[in-house]
PDB file of C-alpha atoms in Angstrom:
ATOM      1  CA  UNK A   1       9.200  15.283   8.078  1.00  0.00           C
ATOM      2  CA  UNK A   2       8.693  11.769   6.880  1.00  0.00           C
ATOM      3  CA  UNK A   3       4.664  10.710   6.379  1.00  0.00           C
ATOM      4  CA  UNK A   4       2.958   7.766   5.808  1.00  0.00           C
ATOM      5  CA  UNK A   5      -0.696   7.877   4.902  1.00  0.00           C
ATOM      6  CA  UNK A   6      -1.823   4.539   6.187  1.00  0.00           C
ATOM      7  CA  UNK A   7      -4.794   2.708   5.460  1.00  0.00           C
ATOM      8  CA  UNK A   8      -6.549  -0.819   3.562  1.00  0.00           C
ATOM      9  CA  UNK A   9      -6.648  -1.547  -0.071  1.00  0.00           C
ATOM     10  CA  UNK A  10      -9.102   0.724  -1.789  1.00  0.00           C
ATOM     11  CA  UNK A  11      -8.963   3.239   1.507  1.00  0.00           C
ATOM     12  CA  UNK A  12      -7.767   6.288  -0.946  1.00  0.00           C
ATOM     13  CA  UNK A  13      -4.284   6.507  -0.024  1.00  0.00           C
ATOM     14  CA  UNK A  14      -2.777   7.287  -3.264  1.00  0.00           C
ATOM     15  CA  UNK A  15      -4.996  10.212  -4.177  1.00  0.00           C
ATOM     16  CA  UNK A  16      -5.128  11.682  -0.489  1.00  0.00           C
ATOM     17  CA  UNK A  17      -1.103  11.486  -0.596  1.00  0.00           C
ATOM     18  CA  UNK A  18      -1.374  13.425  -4.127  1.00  0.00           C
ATOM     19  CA  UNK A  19      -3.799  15.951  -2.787  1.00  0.00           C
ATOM     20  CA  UNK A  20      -1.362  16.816   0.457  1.00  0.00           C
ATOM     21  CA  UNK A  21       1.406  17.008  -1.795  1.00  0.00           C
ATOM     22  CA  UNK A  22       0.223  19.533  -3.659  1.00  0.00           C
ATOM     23  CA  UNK A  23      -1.430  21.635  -1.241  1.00  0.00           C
ATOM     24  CA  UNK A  24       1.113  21.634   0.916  1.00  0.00           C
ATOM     25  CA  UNK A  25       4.115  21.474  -1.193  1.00  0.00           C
ATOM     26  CA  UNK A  26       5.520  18.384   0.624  1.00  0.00           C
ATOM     27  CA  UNK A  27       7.410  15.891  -2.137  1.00  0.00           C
ATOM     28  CA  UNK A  28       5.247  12.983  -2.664  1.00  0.00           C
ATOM     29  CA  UNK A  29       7.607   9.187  -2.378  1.00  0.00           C
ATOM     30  CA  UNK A  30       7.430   7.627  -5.857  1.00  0.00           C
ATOM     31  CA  UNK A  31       7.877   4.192  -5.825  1.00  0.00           C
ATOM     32  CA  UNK A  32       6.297   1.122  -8.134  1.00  0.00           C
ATOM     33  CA  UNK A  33       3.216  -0.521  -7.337  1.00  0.00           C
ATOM     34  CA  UNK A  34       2.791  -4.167  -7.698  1.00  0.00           C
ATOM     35  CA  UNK A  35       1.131  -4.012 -10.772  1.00  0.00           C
ATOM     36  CA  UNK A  36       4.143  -2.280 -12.204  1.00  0.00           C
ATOM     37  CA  UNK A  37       6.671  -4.602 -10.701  1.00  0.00           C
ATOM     38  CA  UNK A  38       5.192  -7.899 -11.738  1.00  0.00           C
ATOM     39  CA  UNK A  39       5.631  -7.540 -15.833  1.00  0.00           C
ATOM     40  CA  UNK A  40       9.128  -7.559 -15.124  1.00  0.00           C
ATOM     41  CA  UNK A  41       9.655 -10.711 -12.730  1.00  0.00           C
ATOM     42  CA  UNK A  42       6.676 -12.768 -13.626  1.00  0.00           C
ATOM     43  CA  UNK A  43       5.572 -12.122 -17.333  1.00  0.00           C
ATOM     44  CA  UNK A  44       1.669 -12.480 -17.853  1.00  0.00           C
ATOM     45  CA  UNK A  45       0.486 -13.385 -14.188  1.00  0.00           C
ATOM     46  CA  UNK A  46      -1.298 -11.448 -12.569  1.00  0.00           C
ATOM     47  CA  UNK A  47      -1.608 -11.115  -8.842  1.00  0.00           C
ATOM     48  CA  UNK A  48      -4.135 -13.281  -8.359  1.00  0.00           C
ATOM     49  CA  UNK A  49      -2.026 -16.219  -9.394  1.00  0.00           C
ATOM     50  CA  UNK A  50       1.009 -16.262  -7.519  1.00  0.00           C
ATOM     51  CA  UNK A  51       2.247 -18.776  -5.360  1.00  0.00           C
ATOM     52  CA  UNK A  52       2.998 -18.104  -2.149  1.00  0.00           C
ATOM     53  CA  UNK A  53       7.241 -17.951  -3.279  1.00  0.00           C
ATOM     54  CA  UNK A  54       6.138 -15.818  -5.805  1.00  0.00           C
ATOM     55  CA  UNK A  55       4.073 -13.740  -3.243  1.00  0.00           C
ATOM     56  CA  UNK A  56       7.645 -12.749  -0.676  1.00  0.00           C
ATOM     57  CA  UNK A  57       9.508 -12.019  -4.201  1.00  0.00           C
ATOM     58  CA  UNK A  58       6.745  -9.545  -4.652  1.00  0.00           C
ATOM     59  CA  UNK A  59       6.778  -8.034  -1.483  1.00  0.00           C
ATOM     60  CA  UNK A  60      10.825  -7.907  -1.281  1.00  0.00           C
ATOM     61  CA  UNK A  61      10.483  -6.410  -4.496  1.00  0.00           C
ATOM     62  CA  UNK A  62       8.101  -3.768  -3.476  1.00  0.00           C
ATOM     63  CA  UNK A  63      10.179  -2.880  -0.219  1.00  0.00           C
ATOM     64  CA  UNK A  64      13.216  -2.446  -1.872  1.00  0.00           C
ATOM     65  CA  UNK A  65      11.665  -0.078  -4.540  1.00  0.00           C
ATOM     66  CA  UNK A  66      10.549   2.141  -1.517  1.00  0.00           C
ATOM     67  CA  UNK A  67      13.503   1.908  -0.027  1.00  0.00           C
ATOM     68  CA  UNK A  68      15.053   3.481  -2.961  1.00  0.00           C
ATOM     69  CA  UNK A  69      12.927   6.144  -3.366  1.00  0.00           C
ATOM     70  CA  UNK A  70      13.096   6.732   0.794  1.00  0.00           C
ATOM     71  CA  UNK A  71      16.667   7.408   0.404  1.00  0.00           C
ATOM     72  CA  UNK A  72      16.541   9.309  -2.724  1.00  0.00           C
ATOM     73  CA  UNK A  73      13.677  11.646  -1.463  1.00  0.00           C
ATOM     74  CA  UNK A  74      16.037  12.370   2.228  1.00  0.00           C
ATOM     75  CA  UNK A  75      13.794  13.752   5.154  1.00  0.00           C
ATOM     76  CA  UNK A  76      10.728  15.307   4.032  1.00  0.00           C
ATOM     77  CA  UNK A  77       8.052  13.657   1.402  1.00  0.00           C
ATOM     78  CA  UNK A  78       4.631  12.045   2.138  1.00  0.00           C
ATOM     79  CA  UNK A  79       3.999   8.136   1.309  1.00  0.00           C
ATOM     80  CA  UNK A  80       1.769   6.259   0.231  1.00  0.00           C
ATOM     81  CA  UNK A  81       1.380   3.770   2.560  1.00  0.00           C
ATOM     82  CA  UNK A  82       4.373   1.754   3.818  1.00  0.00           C
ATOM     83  CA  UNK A  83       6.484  -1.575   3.438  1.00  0.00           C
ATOM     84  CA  UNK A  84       3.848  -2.380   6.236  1.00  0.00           C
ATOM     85  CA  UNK A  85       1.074  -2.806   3.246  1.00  0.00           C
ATOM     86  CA  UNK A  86       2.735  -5.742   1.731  1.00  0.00           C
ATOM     87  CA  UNK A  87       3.692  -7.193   4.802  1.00  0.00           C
ATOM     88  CA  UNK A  88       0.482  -7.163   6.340  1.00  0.00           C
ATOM     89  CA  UNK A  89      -1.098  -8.259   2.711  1.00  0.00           C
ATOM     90  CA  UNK A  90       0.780 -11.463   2.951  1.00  0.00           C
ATOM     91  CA  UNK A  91      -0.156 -12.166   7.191  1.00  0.00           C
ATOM     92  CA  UNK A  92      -3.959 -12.026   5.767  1.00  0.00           C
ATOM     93  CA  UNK A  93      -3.140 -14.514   2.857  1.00  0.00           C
ATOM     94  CA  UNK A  94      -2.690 -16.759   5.405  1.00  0.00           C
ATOM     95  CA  UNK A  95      -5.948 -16.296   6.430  1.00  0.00           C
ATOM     96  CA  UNK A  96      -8.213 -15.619   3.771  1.00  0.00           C
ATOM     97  CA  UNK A  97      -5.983 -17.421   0.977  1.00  0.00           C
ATOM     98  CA  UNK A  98      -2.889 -17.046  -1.741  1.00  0.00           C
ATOM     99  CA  UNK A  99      -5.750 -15.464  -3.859  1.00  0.00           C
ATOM    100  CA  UNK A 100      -8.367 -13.938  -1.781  1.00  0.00           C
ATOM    101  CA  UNK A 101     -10.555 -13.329  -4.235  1.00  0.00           C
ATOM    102  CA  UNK A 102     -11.221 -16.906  -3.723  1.00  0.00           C
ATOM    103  CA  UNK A 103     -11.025 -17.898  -0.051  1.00  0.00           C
ATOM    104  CA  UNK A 104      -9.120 -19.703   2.175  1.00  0.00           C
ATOM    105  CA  UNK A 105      -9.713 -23.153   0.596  1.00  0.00           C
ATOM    106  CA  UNK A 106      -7.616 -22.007  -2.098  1.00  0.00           C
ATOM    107  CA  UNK A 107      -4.605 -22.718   0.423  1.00  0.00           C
ATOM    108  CA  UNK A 108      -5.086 -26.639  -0.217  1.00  0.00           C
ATOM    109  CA  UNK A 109      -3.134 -26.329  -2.920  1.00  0.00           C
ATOM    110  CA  UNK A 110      -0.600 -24.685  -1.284  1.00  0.00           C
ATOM    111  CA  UNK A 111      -0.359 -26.887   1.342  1.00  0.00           C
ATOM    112  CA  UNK A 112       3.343 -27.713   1.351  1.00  0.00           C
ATOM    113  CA  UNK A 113       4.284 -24.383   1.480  1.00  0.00           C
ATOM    114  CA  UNK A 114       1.871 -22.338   3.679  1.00  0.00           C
ATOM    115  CA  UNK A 115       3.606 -23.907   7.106  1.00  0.00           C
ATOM    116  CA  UNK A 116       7.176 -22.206   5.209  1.00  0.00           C
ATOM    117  CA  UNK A 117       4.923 -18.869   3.826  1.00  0.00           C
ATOM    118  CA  UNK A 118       3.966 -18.378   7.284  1.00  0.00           C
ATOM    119  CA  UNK A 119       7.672 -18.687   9.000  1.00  0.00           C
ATOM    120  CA  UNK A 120       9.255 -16.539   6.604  1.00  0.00           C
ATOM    121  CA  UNK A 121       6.380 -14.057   6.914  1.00  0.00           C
ATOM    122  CA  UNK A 122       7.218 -14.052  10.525  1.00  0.00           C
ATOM    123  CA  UNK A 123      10.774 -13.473  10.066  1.00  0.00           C
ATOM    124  CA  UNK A 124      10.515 -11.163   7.757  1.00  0.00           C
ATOM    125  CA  UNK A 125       8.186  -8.807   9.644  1.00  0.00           C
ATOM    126  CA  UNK A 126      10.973  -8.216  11.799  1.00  0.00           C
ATOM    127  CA  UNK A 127      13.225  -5.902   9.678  1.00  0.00           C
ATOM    128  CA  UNK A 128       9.923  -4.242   7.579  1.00  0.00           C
ATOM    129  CA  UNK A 129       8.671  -3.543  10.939  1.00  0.00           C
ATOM    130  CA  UNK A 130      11.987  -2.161  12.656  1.00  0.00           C
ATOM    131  CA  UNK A 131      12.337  -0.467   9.019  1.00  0.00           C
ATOM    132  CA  UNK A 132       9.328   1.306   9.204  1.00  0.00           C
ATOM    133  CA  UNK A 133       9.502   2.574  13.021  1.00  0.00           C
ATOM    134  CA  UNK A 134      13.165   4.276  12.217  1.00  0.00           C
ATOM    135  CA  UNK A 135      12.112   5.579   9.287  1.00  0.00           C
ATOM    136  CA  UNK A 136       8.289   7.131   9.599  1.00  0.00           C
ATOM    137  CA  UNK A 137       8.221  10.207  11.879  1.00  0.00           C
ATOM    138  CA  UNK A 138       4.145   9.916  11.797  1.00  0.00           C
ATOM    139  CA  UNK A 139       1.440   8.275  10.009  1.00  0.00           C
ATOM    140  CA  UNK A 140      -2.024   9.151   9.564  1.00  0.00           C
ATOM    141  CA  UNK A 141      -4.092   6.410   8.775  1.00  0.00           C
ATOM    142  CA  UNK A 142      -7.512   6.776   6.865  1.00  0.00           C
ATOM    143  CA  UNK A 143     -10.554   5.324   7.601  1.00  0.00           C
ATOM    144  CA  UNK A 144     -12.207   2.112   6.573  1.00  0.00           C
ATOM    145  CA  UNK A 145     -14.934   3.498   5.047  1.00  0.00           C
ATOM    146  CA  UNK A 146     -15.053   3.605   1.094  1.00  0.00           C
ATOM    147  CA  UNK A 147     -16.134   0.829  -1.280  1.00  0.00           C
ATOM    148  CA  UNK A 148     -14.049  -1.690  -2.672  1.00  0.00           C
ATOM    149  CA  UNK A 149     -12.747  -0.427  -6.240  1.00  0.00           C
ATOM    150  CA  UNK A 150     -13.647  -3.396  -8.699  1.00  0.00           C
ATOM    151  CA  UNK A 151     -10.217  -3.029 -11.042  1.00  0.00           C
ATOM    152  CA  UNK A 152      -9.706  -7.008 -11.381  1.00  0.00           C
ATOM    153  CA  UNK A 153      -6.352  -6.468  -9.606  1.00  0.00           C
ATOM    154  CA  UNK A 154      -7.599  -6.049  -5.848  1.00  0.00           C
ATOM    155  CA  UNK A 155      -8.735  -8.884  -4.204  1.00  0.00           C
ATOM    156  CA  UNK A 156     -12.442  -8.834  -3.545  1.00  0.00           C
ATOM    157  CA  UNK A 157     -13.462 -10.273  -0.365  1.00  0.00           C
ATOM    158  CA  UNK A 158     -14.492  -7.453   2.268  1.00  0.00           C
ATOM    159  CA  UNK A 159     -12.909  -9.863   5.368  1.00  0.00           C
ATOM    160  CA  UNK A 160      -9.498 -10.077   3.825  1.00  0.00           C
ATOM    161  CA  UNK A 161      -9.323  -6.001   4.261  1.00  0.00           C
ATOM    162  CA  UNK A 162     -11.166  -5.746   6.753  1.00  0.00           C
ATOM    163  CA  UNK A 163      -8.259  -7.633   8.737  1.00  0.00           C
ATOM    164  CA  UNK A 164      -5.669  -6.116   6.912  1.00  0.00           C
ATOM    165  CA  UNK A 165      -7.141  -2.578   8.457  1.00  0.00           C
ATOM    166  CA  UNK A 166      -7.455  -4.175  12.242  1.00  0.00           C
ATOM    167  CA  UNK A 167      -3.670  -5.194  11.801  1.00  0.00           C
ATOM    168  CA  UNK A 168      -2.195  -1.865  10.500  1.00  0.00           C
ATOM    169  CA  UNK A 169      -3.658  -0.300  13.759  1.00  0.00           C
ATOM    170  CA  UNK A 170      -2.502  -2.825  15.825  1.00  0.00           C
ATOM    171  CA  UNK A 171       1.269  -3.048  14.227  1.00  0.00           C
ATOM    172  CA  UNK A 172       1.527   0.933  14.978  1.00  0.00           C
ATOM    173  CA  UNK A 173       0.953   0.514  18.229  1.00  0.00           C
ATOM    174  CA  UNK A 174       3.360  -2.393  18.444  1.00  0.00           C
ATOM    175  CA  UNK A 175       5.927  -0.313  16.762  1.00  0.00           C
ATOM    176  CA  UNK A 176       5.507   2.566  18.930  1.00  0.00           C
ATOM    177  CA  UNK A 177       4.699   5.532  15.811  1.00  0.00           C
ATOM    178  CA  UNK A 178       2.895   8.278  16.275  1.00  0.00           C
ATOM    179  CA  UNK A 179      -0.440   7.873  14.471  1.00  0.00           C
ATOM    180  CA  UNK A 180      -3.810   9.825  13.689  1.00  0.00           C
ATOM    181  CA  UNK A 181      -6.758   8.609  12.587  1.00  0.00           C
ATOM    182  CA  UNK A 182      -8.609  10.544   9.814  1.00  0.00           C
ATOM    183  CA  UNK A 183     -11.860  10.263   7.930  1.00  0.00           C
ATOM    184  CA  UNK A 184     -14.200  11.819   5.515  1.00  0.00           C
ATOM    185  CA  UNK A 185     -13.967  13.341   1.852  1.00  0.00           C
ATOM    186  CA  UNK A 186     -10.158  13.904   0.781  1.00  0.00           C
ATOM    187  CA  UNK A 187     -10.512  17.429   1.490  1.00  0.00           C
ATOM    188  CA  UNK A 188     -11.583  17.081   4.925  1.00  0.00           C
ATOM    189  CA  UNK A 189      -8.416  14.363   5.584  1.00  0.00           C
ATOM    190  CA  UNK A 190      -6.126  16.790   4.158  1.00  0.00           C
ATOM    191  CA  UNK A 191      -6.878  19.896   5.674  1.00  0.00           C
ATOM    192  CA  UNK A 192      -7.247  17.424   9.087  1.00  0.00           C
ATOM    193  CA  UNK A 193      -3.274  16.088   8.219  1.00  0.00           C
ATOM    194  CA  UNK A 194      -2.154  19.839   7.930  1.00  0.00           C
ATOM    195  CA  UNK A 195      -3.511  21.484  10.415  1.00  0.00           C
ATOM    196  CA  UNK A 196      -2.378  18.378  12.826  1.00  0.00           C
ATOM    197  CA  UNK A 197       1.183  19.249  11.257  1.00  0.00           C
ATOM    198  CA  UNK A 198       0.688  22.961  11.139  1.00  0.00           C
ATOM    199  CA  UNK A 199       1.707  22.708   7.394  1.00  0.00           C
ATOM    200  CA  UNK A 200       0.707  25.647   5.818  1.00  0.00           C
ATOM    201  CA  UNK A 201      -1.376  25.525   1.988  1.00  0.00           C
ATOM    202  CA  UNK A 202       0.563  26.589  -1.077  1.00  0.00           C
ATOM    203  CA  UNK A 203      -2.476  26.545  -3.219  1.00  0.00           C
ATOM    204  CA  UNK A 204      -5.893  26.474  -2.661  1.00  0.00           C
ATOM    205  CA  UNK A 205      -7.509  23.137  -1.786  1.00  0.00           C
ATOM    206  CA  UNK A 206      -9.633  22.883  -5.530  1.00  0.00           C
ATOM    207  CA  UNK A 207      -6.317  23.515  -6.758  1.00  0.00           C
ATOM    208  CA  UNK A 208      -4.937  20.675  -5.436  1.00  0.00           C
ATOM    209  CA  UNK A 209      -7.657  18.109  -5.612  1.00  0.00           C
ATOM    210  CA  UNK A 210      -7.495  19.596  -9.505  1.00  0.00           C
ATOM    211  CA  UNK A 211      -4.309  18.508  -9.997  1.00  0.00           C
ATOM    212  CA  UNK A 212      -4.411  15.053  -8.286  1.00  0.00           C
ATOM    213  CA  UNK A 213      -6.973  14.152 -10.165  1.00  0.00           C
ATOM    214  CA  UNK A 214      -5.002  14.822 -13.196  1.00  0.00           C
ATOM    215  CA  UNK A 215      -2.239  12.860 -12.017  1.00  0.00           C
ATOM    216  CA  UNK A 216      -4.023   9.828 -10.415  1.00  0.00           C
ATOM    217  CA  UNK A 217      -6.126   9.615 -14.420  1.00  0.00           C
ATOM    218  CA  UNK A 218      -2.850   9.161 -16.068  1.00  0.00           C
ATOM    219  CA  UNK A 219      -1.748   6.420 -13.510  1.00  0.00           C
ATOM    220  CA  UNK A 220      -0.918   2.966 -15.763  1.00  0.00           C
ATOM    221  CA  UNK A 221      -3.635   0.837 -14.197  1.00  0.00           C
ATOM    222  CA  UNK A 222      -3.567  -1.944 -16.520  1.00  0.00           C
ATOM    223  CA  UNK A 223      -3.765  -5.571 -15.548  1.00  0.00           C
ATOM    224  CA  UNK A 224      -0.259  -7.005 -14.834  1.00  0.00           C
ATOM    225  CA  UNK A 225      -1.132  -9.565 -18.313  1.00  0.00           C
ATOM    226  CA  UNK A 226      -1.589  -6.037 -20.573  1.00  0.00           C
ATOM    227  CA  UNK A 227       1.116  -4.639 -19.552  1.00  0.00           C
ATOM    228  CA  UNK A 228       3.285  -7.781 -20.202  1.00  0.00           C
ATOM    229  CA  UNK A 229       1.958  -7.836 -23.814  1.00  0.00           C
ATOM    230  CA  UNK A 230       2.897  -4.334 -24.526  1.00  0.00           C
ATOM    231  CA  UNK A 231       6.393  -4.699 -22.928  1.00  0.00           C
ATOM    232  CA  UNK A 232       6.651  -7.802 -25.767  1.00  0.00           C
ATOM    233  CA  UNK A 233       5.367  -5.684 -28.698  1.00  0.00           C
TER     234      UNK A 233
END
């Protein structure tokens, strides 16, 4: 089975998806973040400072990277999140700004190439979206409800995913996937996802949230400018 834990920036995706995978023995999807893509195609920026062009690289980028590690993982891992993230990332930019962090004035800039960022948004959203529906068999989206994590890569500005949370609901229902909502500490969303999928433990649930923390400390969560430097050195 093919799941998709679906939720807003700073919504605890990652470390719910590493706490089901090891309780439950389902293969977490491995794929590069952002962060980790950007050292590569734009040396020393960091996501705050791309221009909308820069912006659909990015989020081709990121699709194809899951895509990869879709096919390479076959029918059965757990995700975290989908190619809807970056999609749905960019619609809000529109909105709330190329940089967020700043606000929607920060589009004058841009102005040239917002009427274009919005188009190929549009067109694009087309294949992510029909990619998404063939390929998820459910997804269980978590609840708005934790504070934004300050990490000076995340845009701050509580609107921007506040939208970006309205939309993912309202994209699964466009798409027609099964979906569940879920809420409350990451034990209580796991042991919510597997009973939902009658997925039975394969070690205890302190085991698990052990071992995810372990993983999710040694995550590379550097600023896309640090990385860069060390990639030079």
């Amino acid at each position: 089975m093919k799941i998709a834990i679906s939720g807003t920036y700073s919504s605890g995706k990652t470390f719910t998806a590493m706490v089901l995978a090891y309780y439950t023995g389902v293969p977490r999807l491995l794929s590069k973040a952002i962060r980790e893509i950007m050292p590569g195609l734009m040396p020393g920026k960091r996501l705050s400072e791309v221009t909308p062009e820069e912006f659909l690289h990015l989020m081709i980028a990121r699709h194809i990277g899951r895509l990869k590690s879709e096919i390479k993982m076959g029918n059965n891992y757990v995700s975290d999140g989908s190619s809807l993230q970056e999609l749905l990332y960019g619609e809000a930019r529109l909105v709330y700004g190329i940089n967020p962090s700043v606000g929607s004035l920060d589009n004058a800039k841009y102005e040239n190439d917002i009427s274009f960022f919005a188009r190929m948004l549009k067109e694009f959203s087309r294949s992510l979206k029909l990619h998404v529906a063939n390929t998820f068999d459910v997804f269980f989206h978590l609840t708005h409800e934790l504070p934004i994590t300050e990490d000076g890569h995340r845009p701050m500005n509580t609107d921007f995913r506040d939208v970006v949370d309205k939309r993912l609901i309202e994209v699964l229902n466009e798409i027609g996937t099964p979906y569940y909502i879920v809420s409350g500490s990451v034990e209580k969303r796991v042991k919510d996802i597997s009973d939902h999928l009658n997925l039975h433990p394969v070690m205890s649930m302190e085991e698990a949230v052990k071992r995810a923390s372990l993983d999710y400390k040694a995550q590379d969560l550097r600023l896309e400018e640090e990385r860069s430097r060390s990639k030079k050195q």
